[in-house]
Short mmCIF file of C-alpha atoms in Angstrom, two decimals:
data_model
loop_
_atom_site.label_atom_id
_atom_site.label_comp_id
_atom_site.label_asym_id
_atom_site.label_seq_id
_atom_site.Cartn_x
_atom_site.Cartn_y
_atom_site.Cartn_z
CA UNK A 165 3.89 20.58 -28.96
CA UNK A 166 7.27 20.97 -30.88
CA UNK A 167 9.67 20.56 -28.06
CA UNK A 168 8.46 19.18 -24.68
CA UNK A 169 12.20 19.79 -23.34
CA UNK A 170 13.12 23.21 -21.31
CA UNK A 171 15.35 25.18 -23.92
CA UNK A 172 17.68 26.97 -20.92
CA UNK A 173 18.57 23.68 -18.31
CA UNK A 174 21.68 22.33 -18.85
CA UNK A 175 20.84 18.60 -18.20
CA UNK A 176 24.42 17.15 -16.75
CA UNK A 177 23.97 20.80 -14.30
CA UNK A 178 20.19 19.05 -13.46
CA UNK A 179 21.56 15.56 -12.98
CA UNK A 180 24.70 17.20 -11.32
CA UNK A 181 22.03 19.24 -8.80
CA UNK A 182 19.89 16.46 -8.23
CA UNK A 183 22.86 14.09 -7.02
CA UNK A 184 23.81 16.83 -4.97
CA UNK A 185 21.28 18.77 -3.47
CA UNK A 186 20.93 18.86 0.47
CA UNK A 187 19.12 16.55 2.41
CA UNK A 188 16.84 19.01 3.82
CA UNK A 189 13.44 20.25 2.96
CA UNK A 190 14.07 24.08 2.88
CA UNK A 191 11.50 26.33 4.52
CA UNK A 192 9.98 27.59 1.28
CA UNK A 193 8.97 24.00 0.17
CA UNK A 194 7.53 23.22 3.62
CA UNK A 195 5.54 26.10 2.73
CA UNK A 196 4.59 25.54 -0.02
CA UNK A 197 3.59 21.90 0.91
CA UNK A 198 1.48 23.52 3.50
CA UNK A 199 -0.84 25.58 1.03
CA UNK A 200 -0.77 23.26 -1.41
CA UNK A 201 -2.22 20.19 1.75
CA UNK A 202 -5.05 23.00 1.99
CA UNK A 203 -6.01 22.54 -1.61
CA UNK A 204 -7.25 19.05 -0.66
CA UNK A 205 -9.98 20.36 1.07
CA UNK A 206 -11.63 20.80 -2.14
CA UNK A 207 -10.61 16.76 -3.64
CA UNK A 208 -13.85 14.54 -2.43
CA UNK A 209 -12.80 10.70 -2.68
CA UNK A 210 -9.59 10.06 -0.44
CA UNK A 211 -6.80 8.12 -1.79
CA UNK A 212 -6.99 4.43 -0.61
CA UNK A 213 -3.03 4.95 -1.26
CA UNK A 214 -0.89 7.86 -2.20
CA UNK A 215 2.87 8.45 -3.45
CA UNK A 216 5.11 10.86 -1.94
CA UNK A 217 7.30 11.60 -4.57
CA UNK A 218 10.81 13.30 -3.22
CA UNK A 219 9.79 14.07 -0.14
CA UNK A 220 12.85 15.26 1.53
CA UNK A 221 13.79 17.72 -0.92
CA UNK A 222 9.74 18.62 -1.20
CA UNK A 223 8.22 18.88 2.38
CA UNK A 224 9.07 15.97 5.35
CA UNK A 225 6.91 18.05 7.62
CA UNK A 226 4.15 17.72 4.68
CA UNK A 227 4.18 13.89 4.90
CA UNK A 228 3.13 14.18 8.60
CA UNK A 229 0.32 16.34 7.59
CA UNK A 230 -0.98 14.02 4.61
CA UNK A 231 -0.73 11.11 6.72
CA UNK A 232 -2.70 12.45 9.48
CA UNK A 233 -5.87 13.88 6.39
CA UNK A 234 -5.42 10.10 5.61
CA UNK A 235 -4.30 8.05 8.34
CA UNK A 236 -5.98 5.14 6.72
CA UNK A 237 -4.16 5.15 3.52
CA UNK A 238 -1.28 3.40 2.25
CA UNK A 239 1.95 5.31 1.52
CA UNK A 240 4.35 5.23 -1.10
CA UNK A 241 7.81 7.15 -0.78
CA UNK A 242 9.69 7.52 -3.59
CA UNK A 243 13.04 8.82 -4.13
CA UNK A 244 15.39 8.30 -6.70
CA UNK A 245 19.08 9.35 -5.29
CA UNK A 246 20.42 6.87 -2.52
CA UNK A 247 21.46 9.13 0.37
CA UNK A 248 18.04 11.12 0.23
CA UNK A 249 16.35 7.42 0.19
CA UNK A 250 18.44 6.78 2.83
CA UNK A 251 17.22 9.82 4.84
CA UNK A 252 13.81 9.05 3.67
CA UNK A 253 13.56 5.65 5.54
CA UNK A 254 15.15 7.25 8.32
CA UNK A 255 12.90 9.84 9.03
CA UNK A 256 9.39 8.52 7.86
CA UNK A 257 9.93 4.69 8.24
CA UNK A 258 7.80 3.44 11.27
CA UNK A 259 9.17 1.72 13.98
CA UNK A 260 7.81 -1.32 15.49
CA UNK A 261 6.04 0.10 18.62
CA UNK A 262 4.05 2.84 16.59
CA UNK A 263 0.43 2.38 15.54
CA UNK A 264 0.75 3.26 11.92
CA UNK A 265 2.95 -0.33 11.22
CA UNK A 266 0.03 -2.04 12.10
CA UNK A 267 -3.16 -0.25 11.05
CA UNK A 268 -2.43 0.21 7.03
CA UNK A 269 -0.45 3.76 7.52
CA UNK A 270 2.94 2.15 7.33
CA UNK A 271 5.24 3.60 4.56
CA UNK A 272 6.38 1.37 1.73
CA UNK A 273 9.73 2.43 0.43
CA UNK A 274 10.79 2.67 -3.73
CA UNK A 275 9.26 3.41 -6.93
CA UNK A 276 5.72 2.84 -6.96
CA UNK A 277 4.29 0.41 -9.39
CA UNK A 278 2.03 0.61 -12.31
CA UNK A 279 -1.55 2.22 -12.01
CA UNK A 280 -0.37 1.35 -7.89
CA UNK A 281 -1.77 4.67 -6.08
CA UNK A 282 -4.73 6.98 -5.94
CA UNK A 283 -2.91 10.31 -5.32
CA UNK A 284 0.85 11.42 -6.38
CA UNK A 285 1.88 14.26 -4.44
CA UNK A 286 5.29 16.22 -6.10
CA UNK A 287 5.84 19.40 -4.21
CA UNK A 288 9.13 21.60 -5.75
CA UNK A 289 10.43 19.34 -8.16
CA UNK A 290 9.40 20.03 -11.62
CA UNK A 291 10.97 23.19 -12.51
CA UNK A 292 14.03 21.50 -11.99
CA UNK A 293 14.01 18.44 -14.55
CA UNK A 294 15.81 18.71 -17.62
CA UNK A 295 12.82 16.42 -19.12
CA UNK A 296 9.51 17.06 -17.58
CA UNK A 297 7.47 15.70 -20.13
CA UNK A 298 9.07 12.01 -18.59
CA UNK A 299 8.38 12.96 -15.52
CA UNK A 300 4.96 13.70 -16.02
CA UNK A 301 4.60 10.41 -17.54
CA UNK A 302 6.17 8.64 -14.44
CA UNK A 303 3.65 10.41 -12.73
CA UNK A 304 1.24 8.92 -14.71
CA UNK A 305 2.05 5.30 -15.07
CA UNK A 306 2.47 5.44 -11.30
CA UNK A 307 -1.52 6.48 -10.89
CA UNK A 308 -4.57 4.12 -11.06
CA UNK A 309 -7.67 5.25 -13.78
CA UNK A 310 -9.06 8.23 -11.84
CA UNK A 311 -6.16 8.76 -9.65
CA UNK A 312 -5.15 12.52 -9.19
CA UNK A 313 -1.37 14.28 -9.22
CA UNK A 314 -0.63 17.62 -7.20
CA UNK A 315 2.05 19.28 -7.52
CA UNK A 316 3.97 22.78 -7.46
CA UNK A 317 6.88 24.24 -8.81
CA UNK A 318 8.35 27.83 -9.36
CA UNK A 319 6.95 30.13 -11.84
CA UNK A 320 8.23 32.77 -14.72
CA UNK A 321 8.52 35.59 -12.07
CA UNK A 322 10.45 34.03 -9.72
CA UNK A 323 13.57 35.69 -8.95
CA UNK A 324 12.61 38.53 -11.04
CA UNK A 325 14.82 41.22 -9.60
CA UNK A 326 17.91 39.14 -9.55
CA UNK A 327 17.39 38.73 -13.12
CA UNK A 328 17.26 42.37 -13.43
CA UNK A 329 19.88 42.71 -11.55
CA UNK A 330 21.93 40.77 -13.29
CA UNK A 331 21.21 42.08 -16.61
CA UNK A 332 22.06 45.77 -15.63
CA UNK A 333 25.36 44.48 -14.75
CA UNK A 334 26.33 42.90 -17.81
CA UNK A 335 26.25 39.66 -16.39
CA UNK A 336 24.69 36.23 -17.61
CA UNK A 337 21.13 35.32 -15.73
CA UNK A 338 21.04 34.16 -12.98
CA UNK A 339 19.05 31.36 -13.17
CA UNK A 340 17.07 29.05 -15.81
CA UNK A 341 13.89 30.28 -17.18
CA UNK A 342 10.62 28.99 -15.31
CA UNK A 343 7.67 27.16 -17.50
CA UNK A 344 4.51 28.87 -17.44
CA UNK A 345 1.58 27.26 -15.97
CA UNK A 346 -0.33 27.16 -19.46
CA UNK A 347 2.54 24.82 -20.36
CA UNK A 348 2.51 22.94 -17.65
CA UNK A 349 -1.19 22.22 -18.64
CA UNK A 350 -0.71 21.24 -22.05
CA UNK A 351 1.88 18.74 -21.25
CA UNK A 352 -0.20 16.93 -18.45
CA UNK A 353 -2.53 16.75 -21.15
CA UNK A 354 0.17 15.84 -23.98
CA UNK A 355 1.07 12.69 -21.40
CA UNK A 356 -2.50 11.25 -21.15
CA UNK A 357 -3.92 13.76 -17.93
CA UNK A 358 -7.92 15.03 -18.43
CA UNK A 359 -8.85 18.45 -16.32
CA UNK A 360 -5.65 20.09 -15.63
CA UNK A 361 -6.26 22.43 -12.72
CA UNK A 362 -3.43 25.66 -12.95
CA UNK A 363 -3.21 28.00 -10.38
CA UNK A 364 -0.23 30.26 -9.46
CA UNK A 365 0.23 33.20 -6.54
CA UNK A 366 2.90 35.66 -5.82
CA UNK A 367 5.36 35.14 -2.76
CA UNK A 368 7.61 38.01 -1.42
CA UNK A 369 10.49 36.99 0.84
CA UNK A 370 12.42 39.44 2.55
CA UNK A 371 16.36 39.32 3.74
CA UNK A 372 18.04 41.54 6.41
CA UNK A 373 21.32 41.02 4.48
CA UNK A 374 22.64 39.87 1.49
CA UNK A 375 24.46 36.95 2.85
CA UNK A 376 21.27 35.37 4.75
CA UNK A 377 19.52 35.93 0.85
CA UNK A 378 22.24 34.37 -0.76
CA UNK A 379 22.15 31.31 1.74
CA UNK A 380 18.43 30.71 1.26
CA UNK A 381 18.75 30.69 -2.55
CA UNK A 382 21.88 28.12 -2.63
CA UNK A 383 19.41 25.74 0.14
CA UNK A 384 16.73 25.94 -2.65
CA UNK A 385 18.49 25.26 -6.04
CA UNK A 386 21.61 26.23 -8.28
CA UNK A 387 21.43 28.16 -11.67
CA UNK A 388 20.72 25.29 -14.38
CA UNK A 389 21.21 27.67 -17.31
CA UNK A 390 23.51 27.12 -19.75
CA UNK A 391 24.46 30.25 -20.40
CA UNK A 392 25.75 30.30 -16.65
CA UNK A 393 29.16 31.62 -15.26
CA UNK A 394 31.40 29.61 -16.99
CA UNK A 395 34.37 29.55 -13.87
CA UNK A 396 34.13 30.37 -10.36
CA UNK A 397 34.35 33.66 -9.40
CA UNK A 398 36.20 35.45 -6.81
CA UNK A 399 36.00 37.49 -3.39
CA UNK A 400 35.92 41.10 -5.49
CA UNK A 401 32.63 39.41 -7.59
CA UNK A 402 31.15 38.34 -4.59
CA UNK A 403 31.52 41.40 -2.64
CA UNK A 404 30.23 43.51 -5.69
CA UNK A 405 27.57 41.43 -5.97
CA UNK A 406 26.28 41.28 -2.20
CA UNK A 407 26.47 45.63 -2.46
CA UNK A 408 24.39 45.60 -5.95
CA UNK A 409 22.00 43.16 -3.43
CA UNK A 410 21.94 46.02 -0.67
CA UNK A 411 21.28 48.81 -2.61
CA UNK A 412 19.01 47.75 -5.29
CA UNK A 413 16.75 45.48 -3.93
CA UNK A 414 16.20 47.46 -0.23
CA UNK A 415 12.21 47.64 -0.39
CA UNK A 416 10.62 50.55 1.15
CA UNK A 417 7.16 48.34 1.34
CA UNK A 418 8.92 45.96 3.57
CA UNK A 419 11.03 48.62 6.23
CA UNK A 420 14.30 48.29 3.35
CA UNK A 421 15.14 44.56 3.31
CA UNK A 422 16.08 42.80 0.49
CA UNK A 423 12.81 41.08 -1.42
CA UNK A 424 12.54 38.90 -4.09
CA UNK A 425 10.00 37.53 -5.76
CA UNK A 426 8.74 33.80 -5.87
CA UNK A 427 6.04 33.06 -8.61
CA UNK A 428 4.28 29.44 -7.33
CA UNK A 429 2.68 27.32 -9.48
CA UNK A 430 -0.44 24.63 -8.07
CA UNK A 431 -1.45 22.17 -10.95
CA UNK A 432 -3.66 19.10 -10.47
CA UNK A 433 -4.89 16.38 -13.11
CA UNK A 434 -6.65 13.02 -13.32
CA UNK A 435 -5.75 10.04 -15.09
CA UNK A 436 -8.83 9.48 -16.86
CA UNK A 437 -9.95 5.60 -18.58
CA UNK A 438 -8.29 4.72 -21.26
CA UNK A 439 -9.83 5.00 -24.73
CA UNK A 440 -9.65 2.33 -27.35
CA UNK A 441 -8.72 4.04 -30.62
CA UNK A 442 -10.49 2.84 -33.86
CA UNK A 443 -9.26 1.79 -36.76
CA UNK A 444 -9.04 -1.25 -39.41
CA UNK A 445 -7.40 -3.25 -36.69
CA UNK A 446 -7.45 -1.82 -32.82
CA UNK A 447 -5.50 -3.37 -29.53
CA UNK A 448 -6.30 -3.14 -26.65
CA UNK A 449 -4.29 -4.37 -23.59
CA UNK A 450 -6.52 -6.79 -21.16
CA UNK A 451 -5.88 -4.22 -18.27
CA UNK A 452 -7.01 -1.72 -20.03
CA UNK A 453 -10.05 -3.81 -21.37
CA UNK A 454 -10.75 -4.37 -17.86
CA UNK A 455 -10.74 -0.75 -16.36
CA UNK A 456 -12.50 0.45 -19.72
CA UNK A 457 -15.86 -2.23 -18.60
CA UNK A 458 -15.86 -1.34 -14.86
CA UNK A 459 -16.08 2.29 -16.47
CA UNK A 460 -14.16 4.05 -14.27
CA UNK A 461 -15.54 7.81 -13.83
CA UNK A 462 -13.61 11.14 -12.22
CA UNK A 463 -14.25 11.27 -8.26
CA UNK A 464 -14.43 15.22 -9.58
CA UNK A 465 -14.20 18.62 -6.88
CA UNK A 466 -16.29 19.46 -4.10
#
């Protein structure tokens, strides 16, 4: 692939975002999180231990439900800005008098370790990096051989009326452009994954006003683009904007309340055994040498 790196994110606006963003999962990723929990009906071999990655941007009512499909497992929580870490511990850390501390469910806090967990779960967060192709490798160090990463993130169609919208007006978009899930595929196989699973669905979401629509969308994320309002705008742009909102995106289907578009991506991957390249002269590390004997095989679907 010529360039792994997403041609319309700004990456100080990403790094500026992620710093910044809420301490809150907002209802759309608990959603999502929800579906996506489903999808594990279908995964045979349970995780002996799993890594949350982000949870309290991706789904902190999702962490109760994969503890309770695998009470038994270990639990990694991940998250890389302080005062969502902090929130993190706060919310998911067990306290001495519950169960889980003592019977293996406990959460361990920081970035997991080397070929460390069984299952990564990411809910919400790739669309958003301004490098995915090193995330996706995190994501892969952080796995054992056979080990499995699920994740979700938004689509190409998301927001597809407010780009419309936008563009009719003369303004610039709205928002960055979304990677397609074919994409996502070929870089989860460009960073070592084997059977990439895509899957995507359409969500509508409906607004009885243009403020309430314009609140959900700042809980979710900020426009990454660089092409992007340079300046701040003022009370006149805001109140044009909230009647272009009214009028042009009133749905019949849904009794005339605003709806937008949310394209949701599902992928899934294994970290398969490493292979030993041949040549002249080949290396191999003794870890590797190790996991390539015990001949480590994909737990597969049901």
């Amino acid at each position: 692939m010529p360039d792994l790196l997403p041609p319309t994110i700004d990456p100080v606006a990403a790094e500026r975002w992620r710093q910044a963003a809420p301490p809150l999962s907002p209802w759309l990723h608990e959603e999502i999180a929800r579906r996506m929990e489903q999808r594990l009906e279908w995964i045979v071999q349970a995780p002996k231990r799993w890594c949350h990655w982000e949870p309290v941007r991706g789904g902190l009512q999702a962490h109760g439900l994969l503890a309770a499909r695998y009470p038994q497992a270990g639990v990694q929580v991940h998250e890389g800005v302080a005062r969502r870490a902090a929130v993190a511990r706060e919310q998911l850390g067990q306290r001495w008098w519950q169960p889980a501390r003592w019977l293996g469910g406990a959460a361990q806090f920081g970035p997991p370790q080397p070929g460390s967990v069984d299952m990564l779960w990411a809910n919400m967060a790739l669309h958003t990096a301004a490098d995915p192709q090193q995330l996706i490798g995190q994501w892969h160090q952080a796995l054992a051989v056979d080990g499995y990463v699920m994740f979700s993130c938004l689509g190409p169609d998301t927001l597809r009326e407010l780009h419309a919208l936008y563009a009719e007006l003369g303004w610039p978009v709205p928002g960055h452009a979304f990677t397609d899930m074919h994409d996502w595929g070929d870089m989860l196989v460009q960073a070592g994954f084997s059977e990439p699973v895509m899957d995507m669905e359409h969500i509508t979401l409906t607004f009885a006003t243009p403020e309430r629509l314009l609140q959900e969308l700042r809980e979710l994320g900020c426009n990454l683009h660089p092409a992007r309002f340079p300046a701040l705008r003022g009370r006149q742009w805001r109140r044009q904007l909230e009647e272009a909102l009214r009028q042009r995106l009133a749905s019949p289907a849904h009794g005339g309340q605003l709806a937008l578009t949310f394209e949701i991506v599902y992928g899934h991957a294994y970290k398969p055994a490493p292979r030993l390249r041949v040549s002249e002269s080949s290396a191999v590390s003794l870890q590797d040498m190790r996991t390539m004997l015990k001949g480590g095989r994909n737990p597969g679907l049901r």
